[in-house]
Amino acid sequence: MTTTTARADALIPATHPFRQHLDRVAAQDATAAHRPWTPADGPLPALYLSHGAPPLFEDAPWMTRLHAWARDLPRPRAILIVSAHWESAPLAISSSAAGTGLVYDFGGFDPLYHRMRYDTPDAGDLARQVASLLPRAVHEHRGRGLDHGAWVPLKVMYPEADVPVVQLSIPTHDATALLALGERLRPLRDHGVLVIGSGFMTHGLPFLTRDMVVGGAVPGWSADFDAWAADALARGDVDELAAFRDRAPGMPYAHPTVEHFTPLFITLGAATDPTAPVETTIEGYMMGLAKRSFQTT
């Protein structure tokens, strides 16, 4: 049966990089199906990913690496994702109903991105699991779908839209509180749920220049912040990361607002040991911004 997501994807021009990505994924799936998670696999890792916006759909190497990352892991039973683009307290979750519409929270891009679909299955079981782990009742916004910090990378990683997904709001930017929230979510990993913090390792959009956008130049503030974060993550220095406002080079240019960095603390909190070194899966730059992404154990 052709899904609504597949029907929308079929309208993407054959020459578009994302359509070509879908063709590569289909060929790979025809050769070997993505193995589903089983309890014998143990807990899934927690992920922090630099999510991109619609330009991600035009970057073939980045899409290939993201999808390979997803294929390297067992196919999750469900996904809980926290995106930089939903700041809301108290905690809330997106609609768990099947096929809830997306949030197209961007502008200035090709209209075809506003016609994309990502109609995921019913996620009621996941919503109930999440609620059971939190100390207070969590409101479900039944009309709110996934924003671009969630659906854009997931559409690349799991393009069939066949994994249930719930998005959790980010209620604060206090590192200690977010680490504690991630710790509460940690048991989900034992049940085949992939926990993802979605942001961007550097996100100085007000400071983009033509050399960065067109020529890919990497400014010192982006490279220095990325190198500092990579070093702290490799050493498991959570205290250093939590003090990023004062200690990280490149601030505040790297993060004039902090919502694209702080989902990292939910990822670390959900780790078995937040102070263990992480495994970097993607590095490099897009328009001069660091797209470092990693997974914990």
PDB file of C-alpha atoms in Angstrom, residues 26-187:
ATOM      1  CA  ALA A  26      14.996   1.824  -1.556  1.00  0.00           C
ATOM      2  CA  ALA A  27      17.765  -0.072  -3.312  1.00  0.00           C
ATOM      3  CA  GLN A  28      19.475  -0.764   0.002  1.00  0.00           C
ATOM      4  CA  ASP A  29      16.249  -1.960   1.595  1.00  0.00           C
ATOM      5  CA  ALA A  30      15.594  -4.269  -1.343  1.00  0.00           C
ATOM      6  CA  THR A  31      18.943  -5.917  -0.689  1.00  0.00           C
ATOM      7  CA  ALA A  32      18.715  -6.152   3.105  1.00  0.00           C
ATOM      8  CA  ALA A  33      15.901  -5.089   5.404  1.00  0.00           C
ATOM      9  CA  HIS A  34      16.719  -2.919   8.409  1.00  0.00           C
ATOM     10  CA  ARG A  35      16.932  -5.276  11.388  1.00  0.00           C
ATOM     11  CA  PRO A  36      14.470  -4.368  14.159  1.00  0.00           C
ATOM     12  CA  TRP A  37      15.564  -3.895  17.758  1.00  0.00           C
ATOM     13  CA  THR A  38      15.065  -6.823  20.138  1.00  0.00           C
ATOM     14  CA  PRO A  39      15.645  -6.995  23.912  1.00  0.00           C
ATOM     15  CA  ALA A  40      18.751  -9.051  23.227  1.00  0.00           C
ATOM     16  CA  ASP A  41      20.325  -5.917  21.720  1.00  0.00           C
ATOM     17  CA  GLY A  42      20.249  -4.148  25.078  1.00  0.00           C
ATOM     18  CA  PRO A  43      19.483  -0.436  25.405  1.00  0.00           C
ATOM     19  CA  LEU A  44      19.668   1.738  22.333  1.00  0.00           C
ATOM     20  CA  PRO A  45      22.103   4.664  22.524  1.00  0.00           C
ATOM     21  CA  ALA A  46      20.958   8.243  23.038  1.00  0.00           C
ATOM     22  CA  LEU A  47      21.736  10.623  20.167  1.00  0.00           C
ATOM     23  CA  TYR A  48      22.545  14.289  19.766  1.00  0.00           C
ATOM     24  CA  LEU A  49      22.243  15.391  16.174  1.00  0.00           C
ATOM     25  CA  SER A  50      22.739  18.634  14.327  1.00  0.00           C
ATOM     26  CA  HIS A  51      19.503  18.647  12.428  1.00  0.00           C
ATOM     27  CA  GLY A  52      19.754  21.143   9.612  1.00  0.00           C
ATOM     28  CA  ALA A  53      16.735  22.662   7.916  1.00  0.00           C
ATOM     29  CA  PRO A  54      15.516  22.087   4.338  1.00  0.00           C
ATOM     30  CA  PRO A  55      19.086  22.547   2.981  1.00  0.00           C
ATOM     31  CA  LEU A  56      19.827  19.161   4.554  1.00  0.00           C
ATOM     32  CA  PHE A  57      17.677  17.661   1.775  1.00  0.00           C
ATOM     33  CA  GLU A  58      20.147  19.105  -0.756  1.00  0.00           C
ATOM     34  CA  ASP A  59      23.326  17.787   0.888  1.00  0.00           C
ATOM     35  CA  ALA A  60      23.866  14.237  -0.403  1.00  0.00           C
ATOM     36  CA  PRO A  61      26.928  13.354   1.712  1.00  0.00           C
ATOM     37  CA  TRP A  62      25.227  14.553   4.908  1.00  0.00           C
ATOM     38  CA  MET A  63      22.052  12.598   4.114  1.00  0.00           C
ATOM     39  CA  THR A  64      24.089   9.495   3.343  1.00  0.00           C
ATOM     40  CA  ARG A  65      25.912   9.705   6.664  1.00  0.00           C
ATOM     41  CA  LEU A  66      22.728  10.312   8.654  1.00  0.00           C
ATOM     42  CA  HIS A  67      21.004   7.352   7.047  1.00  0.00           C
ATOM     43  CA  ALA A  68      24.063   5.128   7.530  1.00  0.00           C
ATOM     44  CA  TRP A  69      24.018   6.096  11.219  1.00  0.00           C
ATOM     45  CA  ALA A  70      20.392   5.010  11.477  1.00  0.00           C
ATOM     46  CA  ARG A  71      21.123   1.735   9.663  1.00  0.00           C
ATOM     47  CA  ASP A  72      24.080   1.009  11.953  1.00  0.00           C
ATOM     48  CA  LEU A  73      21.605   0.851  14.835  1.00  0.00           C
ATOM     49  CA  PRO A  74      18.766  -1.640  15.128  1.00  0.00           C
ATOM     50  CA  ARG A  75      15.504  -0.183  13.875  1.00  0.00           C
ATOM     51  CA  PRO A  76      13.911   1.360  16.991  1.00  0.00           C
ATOM     52  CA  ARG A  77      10.450   0.490  18.244  1.00  0.00           C
ATOM     53  CA  ALA A  78       9.769   4.208  18.686  1.00  0.00           C
ATOM     54  CA  ILE A  79      11.548   7.571  18.821  1.00  0.00           C
ATOM     55  CA  LEU A  80      11.365  10.322  21.430  1.00  0.00           C
ATOM     56  CA  ILE A  81      12.920  13.529  20.150  1.00  0.00           C
ATOM     57  CA  VAL A  82      13.571  16.896  21.788  1.00  0.00           C
ATOM     58  CA  SER A  83      14.052  19.695  19.288  1.00  0.00           C
ATOM     59  CA  ALA A  84      15.544  23.158  19.706  1.00  0.00           C
ATOM     60  CA  HIS A  85      12.427  24.538  18.058  1.00  0.00           C
ATOM     61  CA  TRP A  86       9.898  23.769  20.773  1.00  0.00           C
ATOM     62  CA  GLU A  87      10.643  25.631  23.978  1.00  0.00           C
ATOM     63  CA  SER A  88       7.700  25.152  26.328  1.00  0.00           C
ATOM     64  CA  ALA A  89       7.246  24.826  30.064  1.00  0.00           C
ATOM     65  CA  PRO A  90       5.734  22.938  31.707  1.00  0.00           C
ATOM     66  CA  LEU A  91       6.708  19.863  29.709  1.00  0.00           C
ATOM     67  CA  ALA A  92       4.451  18.924  26.819  1.00  0.00           C
ATOM     68  CA  ILE A  93       4.427  16.358  24.048  1.00  0.00           C
ATOM     69  CA  SER A  94       3.307  16.539  20.457  1.00  0.00           C
ATOM     70  CA  SER A  95       0.301  14.657  19.193  1.00  0.00           C
ATOM     71  CA  SER A  96       0.677  10.898  19.410  1.00  0.00           C
ATOM     72  CA  ALA A  97      -2.049  10.280  16.805  1.00  0.00           C
ATOM     73  CA  ALA A  98      -1.135   8.645  13.526  1.00  0.00           C
ATOM     74  CA  GLY A  99      -0.570  10.975  10.595  1.00  0.00           C
ATOM     75  CA  THR A 100      -0.562  14.241  12.516  1.00  0.00           C
ATOM     76  CA  GLY A 101       0.440  17.132  10.236  1.00  0.00           C
ATOM     77  CA  LEU A 102       3.892  18.665  10.348  1.00  0.00           C
ATOM     78  CA  VAL A 103       5.003  22.078  11.560  1.00  0.00           C
ATOM     79  CA  TYR A 104       6.611  23.963   8.659  1.00  0.00           C
ATOM     80  CA  ASP A 105       8.469  26.415  10.874  1.00  0.00           C
ATOM     81  CA  PHE A 106      10.786  27.883   8.249  1.00  0.00           C
ATOM     82  CA  GLY A 107      10.640  30.279   5.332  1.00  0.00           C
ATOM     83  CA  GLY A 108      12.576  31.357   2.281  1.00  0.00           C
ATOM     84  CA  PHE A 109      13.034  27.862   0.859  1.00  0.00           C
ATOM     85  CA  ASP A 110      11.625  26.022  -2.159  1.00  0.00           C
ATOM     86  CA  PRO A 111       7.842  25.535  -1.758  1.00  0.00           C
ATOM     87  CA  LEU A 112       8.283  21.787  -2.272  1.00  0.00           C
ATOM     88  CA  TYR A 113       9.480  21.540   1.349  1.00  0.00           C
ATOM     89  CA  HIS A 114       6.089  22.762   2.529  1.00  0.00           C
ATOM     90  CA  ARG A 115       4.479  19.897   0.615  1.00  0.00           C
ATOM     91  CA  MET A 116       6.574  17.195   2.241  1.00  0.00           C
ATOM     92  CA  ARG A 117       4.849  14.724   4.540  1.00  0.00           C
ATOM     93  CA  TYR A 118       6.036  12.514   7.372  1.00  0.00           C
ATOM     94  CA  ASP A 119       2.950  10.644   8.539  1.00  0.00           C
ATOM     95  CA  THR A 120       4.207   8.456  11.361  1.00  0.00           C
ATOM     96  CA  PRO A 121       2.153   5.667  13.033  1.00  0.00           C
ATOM     97  CA  ASP A 122       0.182   5.942  16.251  1.00  0.00           C
ATOM     98  CA  ALA A 123       2.548   6.657  19.151  1.00  0.00           C
ATOM     99  CA  GLY A 124       0.088   6.320  22.013  1.00  0.00           C
ATOM    100  CA  ASP A 125       2.120   3.598  23.725  1.00  0.00           C
ATOM    101  CA  LEU A 126       5.216   5.802  23.685  1.00  0.00           C
ATOM    102  CA  ALA A 127       3.280   8.789  24.996  1.00  0.00           C
ATOM    103  CA  ARG A 128       2.070   6.704  27.925  1.00  0.00           C
ATOM    104  CA  GLN A 129       5.584   5.417  28.609  1.00  0.00           C
ATOM    105  CA  VAL A 130       6.951   8.968  28.668  1.00  0.00           C
ATOM    106  CA  ALA A 131       4.190  10.170  30.973  1.00  0.00           C
ATOM    107  CA  SER A 132       4.870   7.302  33.377  1.00  0.00           C
ATOM    108  CA  LEU A 133       8.496   8.407  33.775  1.00  0.00           C
ATOM    109  CA  LEU A 134       7.823  12.048  34.570  1.00  0.00           C
ATOM    110  CA  PRO A 135       6.846  13.432  37.995  1.00  0.00           C
ATOM    111  CA  ARG A 136       3.977  15.596  36.731  1.00  0.00           C
ATOM    112  CA  ALA A 137       1.216  15.169  34.191  1.00  0.00           C
ATOM    113  CA  VAL A 138       2.348  15.992  30.671  1.00  0.00           C
ATOM    114  CA  HIS A 139      -0.025  17.834  28.360  1.00  0.00           C
ATOM    115  CA  GLU A 140      -0.414  16.382  24.875  1.00  0.00           C
ATOM    116  CA  HIS A 141      -0.896  19.056  22.211  1.00  0.00           C
ATOM    117  CA  ARG A 142      -3.180  17.052  19.981  1.00  0.00           C
ATOM    118  CA  GLY A 143      -2.951  19.489  17.089  1.00  0.00           C
ATOM    119  CA  ARG A 144       0.814  19.868  17.147  1.00  0.00           C
ATOM    120  CA  GLY A 145       2.931  17.737  14.872  1.00  0.00           C
ATOM    121  CA  LEU A 146       6.690  17.451  14.549  1.00  0.00           C
ATOM    122  CA  ASP A 147       8.659  20.634  13.849  1.00  0.00           C
ATOM    123  CA  HIS A 148      11.540  20.796  11.393  1.00  0.00           C
ATOM    124  CA  GLY A 149      14.108  20.037  14.088  1.00  0.00           C
ATOM    125  CA  ALA A 150      12.423  16.643  14.356  1.00  0.00           C
ATOM    126  CA  TRP A 151      10.939  15.682  11.000  1.00  0.00           C
ATOM    127  CA  VAL A 152      13.710  16.931   8.710  1.00  0.00           C
ATOM    128  CA  PRO A 153      16.481  14.670  10.088  1.00  0.00           C
ATOM    129  CA  LEU A 154      14.090  11.780  10.765  1.00  0.00           C
ATOM    130  CA  LYS A 155      12.818  11.890   7.195  1.00  0.00           C
ATOM    131  CA  VAL A 156      16.408  11.360   6.067  1.00  0.00           C
ATOM    132  CA  MET A 157      17.178   8.675   8.665  1.00  0.00           C
ATOM    133  CA  TYR A 158      13.870   6.760   8.520  1.00  0.00           C
ATOM    134  CA  PRO A 159      12.232   7.918   5.265  1.00  0.00           C
ATOM    135  CA  GLU A 160       9.494   5.275   5.331  1.00  0.00           C
ATOM    136  CA  ALA A 161       7.886   7.129   8.288  1.00  0.00           C
ATOM    137  CA  ASP A 162       7.070   3.755   9.824  1.00  0.00           C
ATOM    138  CA  VAL A 163       8.465   4.343  13.332  1.00  0.00           C
ATOM    139  CA  PRO A 164       6.184   5.954  15.963  1.00  0.00           C
ATOM    140  CA  VAL A 165       7.516   9.370  17.029  1.00  0.00           C
ATOM    141  CA  VAL A 166       6.682  11.747  19.860  1.00  0.00           C
ATOM    142  CA  GLN A 167       8.327  15.122  20.350  1.00  0.00           C
ATOM    143  CA  LEU A 168       8.968  16.446  23.863  1.00  0.00           C
ATOM    144  CA  SER A 169       9.252  20.163  24.512  1.00  0.00           C
ATOM    145  CA  ILE A 170      12.400  21.625  26.009  1.00  0.00           C
ATOM    146  CA  PRO A 171      11.245  23.269  29.251  1.00  0.00           C
ATOM    147  CA  THR A 172      14.425  25.046  30.361  1.00  0.00           C
ATOM    148  CA  HIS A 173      18.001  25.726  29.330  1.00  0.00           C
ATOM    149  CA  ASP A 174      19.447  24.910  32.729  1.00  0.00           C
ATOM    150  CA  ALA A 175      21.970  22.128  32.146  1.00  0.00           C
ATOM    151  CA  THR A 176      21.431  20.459  35.524  1.00  0.00           C
ATOM    152  CA  ALA A 177      17.670  20.302  35.031  1.00  0.00           C
ATOM    153  CA  LEU A 178      18.039  18.923  31.502  1.00  0.00           C
ATOM    154  CA  LEU A 179      20.499  16.270  32.648  1.00  0.00           C
ATOM    155  CA  ALA A 180      17.932  15.218  35.262  1.00  0.00           C
ATOM    156  CA  LEU A 181      15.196  15.123  32.625  1.00  0.00           C
ATOM    157  CA  GLY A 182      17.362  12.950  30.401  1.00  0.00           C
ATOM    158  CA  GLU A 183      18.004  10.615  33.332  1.00  0.00           C
ATOM    159  CA  ARG A 184      14.255  10.167  33.805  1.00  0.00           C
ATOM    160  CA  LEU A 185      13.962   9.252  30.138  1.00  0.00           C
ATOM    161  CA  ARG A 186      16.840   6.761  30.292  1.00  0.00           C
ATOM    162  CA  PRO A 187      14.640   3.664  30.878  1.00  0.00           C
TER     163      PRO A 187
END
